[in-house]
Amino acid sequence: MTRYEKASAAAVALMAVSAFFIFFYAPEDALQHQAQRIFYLHVSSAIAAYGCFAVVLLGGIFYLWKDSWAADRLARAGALVGVIFTTVTLVMGMLWAKPIWGTFWTWDARLTSTLVLWIIYAGYLMVRRLAEPGRQAARFAAVVGIFGFVDVPVVHFSVTWWNTVHPGPVVINDALLAQMLVAFLITMACTLVLAGVMIAIRYRIEVLLDARAEHVHALAPVVAATGAGRAER
């Protein structure tokens, strides 16, 4: 097994451990019942997304400062994984909202700002895919990634800045039972490890993609010259 396969297996095992704590260790909530168990992965995924977008922020800053392609690759990897975890956050939130609110979606400040966050970084990925590879695309994407991070604190503090139907922070308000808190902390730690492994794997993929692009670019003049020579014959 390669180190990436071993890391992936370890991350999957940790998520299985977190599932045990969610479904068998944490007690059922007296008000929300089984739907409350969505909270553990929902919030952990949101925190993992914050971390991924912080990687995009730091990668973008370092790229603009040092013109480092390694930093640019790290930002690309962080953006993709961050969008994945934001998607999980939104889906888990909607699954929780249906039995609790009676609807999958409402234009609440927390939900809306999270959707905007998803759109920003999905746009970042679209820029990277559609733009011609090179420094100009990397610089533009770095700026998008840096300014897009402004929405992260907006998402996080939206429940305290505005009147929202979304529940407020329960961990810092000591609103969880001890077993629930343990299940949440373990799930959060396991989810962060999973996010880190996913970023590492995606970074390796970005290295290989860049190497292939450079190889194709280097071969282009040779192929063109060979084609011209054959045409002359």
mmCIF file of C-alpha atoms in Angstrom:
data_model
loop_
_atom_site.group_PDB
_atom_site.id
_atom_site.type_symbol
_atom_site.label_atom_id
_atom_site.label_comp_id
_atom_site.label_asym_id
_atom_site.label_seq_id
_atom_site.Cartn_x
_atom_site.Cartn_y
_atom_site.Cartn_z
ATOM 1 C CA MET A 1 0.000 0.000 0.000
ATOM 2 C CA THR A 2 1.187 3.517 -0.749
ATOM 3 C CA ARG A 3 1.222 6.153 1.961
ATOM 4 C CA TYR A 4 -1.855 7.753 0.419
ATOM 5 C CA GLU A 5 -3.736 4.454 0.555
ATOM 6 C CA LYS A 6 -2.702 3.965 4.166
ATOM 7 C CA ALA A 7 -3.766 7.508 5.055
ATOM 8 C CA SER A 8 -7.107 6.987 3.291
ATOM 9 C CA ALA A 9 -7.726 3.734 5.141
ATOM 10 C CA ALA A 10 -6.895 5.409 8.447
ATOM 11 C CA ALA A 11 -9.260 8.308 7.700
ATOM 12 C CA VAL A 12 -12.094 5.926 6.805
ATOM 13 C CA ALA A 13 -11.458 3.957 10.014
ATOM 14 C CA LEU A 14 -11.612 7.163 12.050
ATOM 15 C CA MET A 15 -14.914 8.122 10.440
ATOM 16 C CA ALA A 16 -16.248 4.679 11.373
ATOM 17 C CA VAL A 17 -15.184 5.383 14.958
ATOM 18 C CA SER A 18 -17.004 8.711 14.866
ATOM 19 C CA ALA A 19 -20.120 6.929 13.534
ATOM 20 C CA PHE A 20 -20.030 4.632 16.567
ATOM 21 C CA PHE A 21 -19.954 7.614 18.900
ATOM 22 C CA ILE A 22 -22.746 9.359 16.984
ATOM 23 C CA PHE A 23 -25.164 6.431 16.832
ATOM 24 C CA PHE A 24 -24.281 4.268 19.851
ATOM 25 C CA TYR A 25 -22.525 6.456 22.438
ATOM 26 C CA ALA A 26 -24.355 9.814 22.285
ATOM 27 C CA PRO A 27 -27.860 9.695 23.781
ATOM 28 C CA GLU A 28 -30.969 10.610 21.822
ATOM 29 C CA ASP A 29 -31.982 14.255 22.142
ATOM 30 C CA ALA A 30 -35.160 14.770 24.152
ATOM 31 C CA LEU A 31 -36.611 17.361 21.740
ATOM 32 C CA GLN A 32 -35.180 16.639 18.291
ATOM 33 C CA HIS A 33 -34.859 12.871 18.783
ATOM 34 C CA GLN A 34 -32.870 11.029 16.071
ATOM 35 C CA ALA A 35 -32.655 14.083 13.799
ATOM 36 C CA GLN A 36 -30.271 15.689 16.295
ATOM 37 C CA ARG A 37 -27.576 13.135 15.394
ATOM 38 C CA ILE A 38 -27.115 14.977 12.078
ATOM 39 C CA PHE A 39 -25.628 17.839 14.121
ATOM 40 C CA TYR A 40 -22.332 16.012 14.714
ATOM 41 C CA LEU A 41 -21.375 15.617 11.049
ATOM 42 C CA HIS A 42 -23.123 18.818 9.955
ATOM 43 C CA VAL A 43 -21.103 21.090 12.232
ATOM 44 C CA SER A 44 -17.883 19.096 11.838
ATOM 45 C CA SER A 45 -18.131 19.385 8.045
ATOM 46 C CA ALA A 46 -18.652 23.139 8.338
ATOM 47 C CA ILE A 47 -15.530 23.474 10.490
ATOM 48 C CA ALA A 48 -13.565 21.301 8.033
ATOM 49 C CA ALA A 49 -14.743 23.569 5.197
ATOM 50 C CA TYR A 50 -13.514 26.620 7.143
ATOM 51 C CA GLY A 51 -10.119 24.950 7.474
ATOM 52 C CA CYS A 52 -9.979 24.115 3.764
ATOM 53 C CA PHE A 53 -10.798 27.679 2.778
ATOM 54 C CA ALA A 54 -8.136 28.916 5.203
ATOM 55 C CA VAL A 55 -5.709 26.763 3.188
ATOM 56 C CA VAL A 56 -6.931 28.514 0.016
ATOM 57 C CA LEU A 57 -6.429 31.886 1.706
ATOM 58 C CA LEU A 58 -2.875 31.109 2.842
ATOM 59 C CA GLY A 59 -2.012 29.437 -0.469
ATOM 60 C CA GLY A 60 -3.256 32.459 -2.412
ATOM 61 C CA ILE A 61 -1.351 34.916 -0.232
ATOM 62 C CA PHE A 62 1.865 32.900 -0.464
ATOM 63 C CA TYR A 63 1.494 32.508 -4.219
ATOM 64 C CA LEU A 64 1.083 36.260 -4.750
ATOM 65 C CA TRP A 65 3.995 36.935 -2.401
ATOM 66 C CA LYS A 66 6.506 34.296 -3.516
ATOM 67 C CA ASP A 67 5.113 33.214 -6.905
ATOM 68 C CA SER A 68 5.120 29.651 -5.534
ATOM 69 C CA TRP A 69 3.436 27.013 -7.680
ATOM 70 C CA ALA A 70 3.378 24.686 -4.667
ATOM 71 C CA ALA A 71 1.232 27.246 -2.826
ATOM 72 C CA ASP A 72 -1.043 27.536 -5.853
ATOM 73 C CA ARG A 73 -1.488 23.753 -5.991
ATOM 74 C CA LEU A 74 -2.269 23.693 -2.274
ATOM 75 C CA ALA A 75 -4.894 26.393 -2.768
ATOM 76 C CA ARG A 76 -6.460 24.412 -5.618
ATOM 77 C CA ALA A 77 -6.575 21.282 -3.475
ATOM 78 C CA GLY A 78 -8.048 23.152 -0.512
ATOM 79 C CA ALA A 79 -10.753 24.754 -2.646
ATOM 80 C CA LEU A 80 -11.995 21.453 -4.065
ATOM 81 C CA VAL A 81 -12.085 19.706 -0.688
ATOM 82 C CA GLY A 82 -13.668 22.781 0.889
ATOM 83 C CA VAL A 83 -16.483 22.772 -1.679
ATOM 84 C CA ILE A 84 -17.072 19.073 -0.966
ATOM 85 C CA PHE A 85 -17.387 19.689 2.772
ATOM 86 C CA THR A 86 -19.580 22.751 2.221
ATOM 87 C CA THR A 87 -21.847 20.568 0.085
ATOM 88 C CA VAL A 88 -22.015 18.011 2.911
ATOM 89 C CA THR A 89 -22.811 20.826 5.349
ATOM 90 C CA LEU A 90 -25.671 22.103 3.198
ATOM 91 C CA VAL A 91 -27.108 18.628 2.561
ATOM 92 C CA MET A 92 -26.890 17.602 6.230
ATOM 93 C CA GLY A 93 -28.488 20.894 7.213
ATOM 94 C CA MET A 94 -31.405 20.366 4.837
ATOM 95 C CA LEU A 95 -31.918 16.794 6.075
ATOM 96 C CA TRP A 96 -32.079 18.147 9.635
ATOM 97 C CA ALA A 97 -34.329 21.078 8.690
ATOM 98 C CA LYS A 98 -37.088 18.988 7.110
ATOM 99 C CA PRO A 99 -38.239 17.180 10.305
ATOM 100 C CA ILE A 100 -37.452 20.139 12.598
ATOM 101 C CA TRP A 101 -38.593 23.152 10.539
ATOM 102 C CA GLY A 102 -40.943 21.329 8.187
ATOM 103 C CA THR A 103 -39.004 22.490 5.125
ATOM 104 C CA PHE A 104 -35.651 21.681 3.513
ATOM 105 C CA TRP A 105 -34.706 25.317 2.968
ATOM 106 C CA THR A 106 -35.436 28.805 4.232
ATOM 107 C CA TRP A 107 -33.582 31.999 3.315
ATOM 108 C CA ASP A 108 -32.095 32.306 6.773
ATOM 109 C CA ALA A 109 -28.871 34.310 7.217
ATOM 110 C CA ARG A 110 -26.813 31.227 8.103
ATOM 111 C CA LEU A 111 -28.148 29.139 5.228
ATOM 112 C CA THR A 112 -27.905 31.939 2.684
ATOM 113 C CA SER A 113 -24.349 32.940 3.631
ATOM 114 C CA THR A 114 -23.280 29.279 3.492
ATOM 115 C CA LEU A 115 -24.763 28.944 0.003
ATOM 116 C CA VAL A 116 -22.888 32.107 -1.028
ATOM 117 C CA LEU A 117 -19.685 30.549 0.337
ATOM 118 C CA TRP A 118 -20.281 27.449 -1.792
ATOM 119 C CA ILE A 119 -20.904 29.608 -4.880
ATOM 120 C CA ILE A 120 -17.719 31.649 -4.322
ATOM 121 C CA TYR A 121 -15.412 28.650 -4.161
ATOM 122 C CA ALA A 122 -17.276 26.703 -6.831
ATOM 123 C CA GLY A 123 -16.626 29.801 -8.970
ATOM 124 C CA TYR A 124 -12.959 29.629 -7.953
ATOM 125 C CA LEU A 125 -12.790 26.057 -9.249
ATOM 126 C CA MET A 126 -14.579 27.053 -12.454
ATOM 127 C CA VAL A 127 -12.047 29.816 -13.068
ATOM 128 C CA ARG A 128 -9.220 27.299 -12.657
ATOM 129 C CA ARG A 129 -10.849 24.870 -15.072
ATOM 130 C CA LEU A 130 -11.882 27.304 -17.816
ATOM 131 C CA ALA A 131 -9.017 29.809 -17.759
ATOM 132 C CA GLU A 132 -5.857 29.227 -19.748
ATOM 133 C CA PRO A 133 -3.304 27.708 -17.322
ATOM 134 C CA GLY A 134 -0.595 30.112 -16.296
ATOM 135 C CA ARG A 135 0.324 32.922 -13.971
ATOM 136 C CA GLN A 136 -2.565 35.194 -14.927
ATOM 137 C CA ALA A 137 -5.182 32.538 -14.060
ATOM 138 C CA ALA A 138 -3.340 31.671 -10.852
ATOM 139 C CA ARG A 139 -3.188 35.312 -9.767
ATOM 140 C CA PHE A 140 -6.857 35.918 -10.510
ATOM 141 C CA ALA A 141 -7.862 32.743 -8.651
ATOM 142 C CA ALA A 142 -5.664 33.725 -5.698
ATOM 143 C CA VAL A 143 -7.479 37.055 -5.422
ATOM 144 C CA VAL A 144 -10.869 35.301 -5.572
ATOM 145 C CA GLY A 145 -9.765 32.829 -2.907
ATOM 146 C CA ILE A 146 -8.455 35.560 -0.623
ATOM 147 C CA PHE A 147 -11.483 37.842 -0.830
ATOM 148 C CA GLY A 148 -13.867 34.886 -0.777
ATOM 149 C CA PHE A 149 -12.621 34.004 2.699
ATOM 150 C CA VAL A 150 -14.361 37.134 3.986
ATOM 151 C CA ASP A 151 -17.591 35.124 3.876
ATOM 152 C CA VAL A 152 -16.266 32.523 6.348
ATOM 153 C CA PRO A 153 -16.623 34.745 9.455
ATOM 154 C CA VAL A 154 -19.942 35.988 8.058
ATOM 155 C CA VAL A 155 -21.204 32.384 7.983
ATOM 156 C CA HIS A 156 -19.786 31.590 11.405
ATOM 157 C CA PHE A 157 -21.112 34.652 13.237
ATOM 158 C CA SER A 158 -24.375 35.049 11.305
ATOM 159 C CA VAL A 159 -26.416 33.460 14.102
ATOM 160 C CA THR A 160 -25.165 36.067 16.574
ATOM 161 C CA TRP A 161 -25.103 39.066 14.232
ATOM 162 C CA TRP A 162 -28.663 38.624 12.969
ATOM 163 C CA ASN A 163 -31.997 37.274 14.127
ATOM 164 C CA THR A 164 -32.024 33.797 12.586
ATOM 165 C CA VAL A 165 -34.100 30.654 12.902
ATOM 166 C CA HIS A 166 -30.904 28.614 12.836
ATOM 167 C CA PRO A 167 -29.843 27.353 16.280
ATOM 168 C CA GLY A 168 -27.152 29.382 17.990
ATOM 169 C CA PRO A 169 -23.774 28.009 19.091
ATOM 170 C CA VAL A 170 -24.416 25.091 21.440
ATOM 171 C CA VAL A 171 -20.852 24.061 22.270
ATOM 172 C CA ILE A 172 -19.617 27.359 23.706
ATOM 173 C CA ASN A 173 -22.979 27.858 25.433
ATOM 174 C CA ASP A 174 -22.563 24.521 27.220
ATOM 175 C CA ALA A 175 -25.877 23.280 25.799
ATOM 176 C CA LEU A 176 -24.706 19.709 25.111
ATOM 177 C CA LEU A 177 -24.737 16.790 27.500
ATOM 178 C CA ALA A 178 -21.273 15.445 28.347
ATOM 179 C CA GLN A 179 -21.683 12.376 26.096
ATOM 180 C CA MET A 180 -22.929 14.545 23.236
ATOM 181 C CA LEU A 181 -19.941 16.859 23.618
ATOM 182 C CA VAL A 182 -17.535 13.897 23.534
ATOM 183 C CA ALA A 183 -19.234 12.547 20.388
ATOM 184 C CA PHE A 184 -19.021 15.950 18.738
ATOM 185 C CA LEU A 185 -15.348 16.530 19.565
ATOM 186 C CA ILE A 186 -14.386 13.068 18.326
ATOM 187 C CA THR A 187 -16.404 13.513 15.121
ATOM 188 C CA MET A 188 -14.846 16.928 14.537
ATOM 189 C CA ALA A 189 -11.314 15.572 15.016
ATOM 190 C CA CYS A 190 -11.959 12.626 12.683
ATOM 191 C CA THR A 191 -13.526 14.887 10.055
ATOM 192 C CA LEU A 192 -10.546 17.253 10.170
ATOM 193 C CA VAL A 193 -8.195 14.309 9.666
ATOM 194 C CA LEU A 194 -10.301 13.202 6.688
ATOM 195 C CA ALA A 195 -10.138 16.719 5.235
ATOM 196 C CA GLY A 196 -6.368 16.800 5.677
ATOM 197 C CA VAL A 197 -5.949 13.457 3.926
ATOM 198 C CA MET A 198 -8.211 14.551 1.071
ATOM 199 C CA ILE A 199 -6.185 17.756 0.609
ATOM 200 C CA ALA A 200 -2.918 15.783 0.591
ATOM 201 C CA ILE A 201 -4.248 13.365 -2.037
ATOM 202 C CA ARG A 202 -5.655 16.168 -4.158
ATOM 203 C CA TYR A 203 -2.372 18.074 -3.883
ATOM 204 C CA ARG A 204 -0.560 15.033 -5.261
ATOM 205 C CA ILE A 205 -3.056 14.872 -8.138
ATOM 206 C CA GLU A 206 -2.442 18.565 -8.864
ATOM 207 C CA VAL A 207 1.310 17.895 -8.993
ATOM 208 C CA LEU A 208 0.778 15.122 -11.527
ATOM 209 C CA LEU A 209 -1.613 17.245 -13.605
ATOM 210 C CA ASP A 210 0.877 20.117 -13.692
ATOM 211 C CA ALA A 211 3.684 17.746 -14.680
ATOM 212 C CA ARG A 212 1.563 16.329 -17.520
ATOM 213 C CA ALA A 213 0.636 19.827 -18.707
ATOM 214 C CA GLU A 214 4.308 20.852 -18.750
ATOM 215 C CA HIS A 215 5.205 17.699 -20.668
ATOM 216 C CA VAL A 216 2.491 18.344 -23.263
ATOM 217 C CA HIS A 217 3.585 21.974 -23.556
ATOM 218 C CA ALA A 218 7.209 20.920 -24.073
ATOM 219 C CA LEU A 219 6.236 18.380 -26.756
ATOM 220 C CA ALA A 220 4.004 20.798 -28.684
ATOM 221 C CA PRO A 221 6.845 22.450 -30.715
ATOM 222 C CA VAL A 222 8.319 19.019 -31.514
ATOM 223 C CA VAL A 223 4.966 17.703 -32.734
ATOM 224 C CA ALA A 224 4.398 20.854 -34.772
ATOM 225 C CA ALA A 225 7.855 20.620 -36.368
ATOM 226 C CA THR A 226 7.348 16.933 -37.158
ATOM 227 C CA GLY A 227 3.991 17.674 -38.765
ATOM 228 C CA ALA A 228 5.489 20.480 -40.838
ATOM 229 C CA GLY A 229 8.297 18.200 -42.001
ATOM 230 C CA ARG A 230 5.887 15.541 -43.123
ATOM 231 C CA ALA A 231 3.807 18.128 -44.977
ATOM 232 C CA GLU A 232 6.886 19.269 -46.916
ATOM 233 C CA ARG A 233 7.588 15.739 -48.045
#
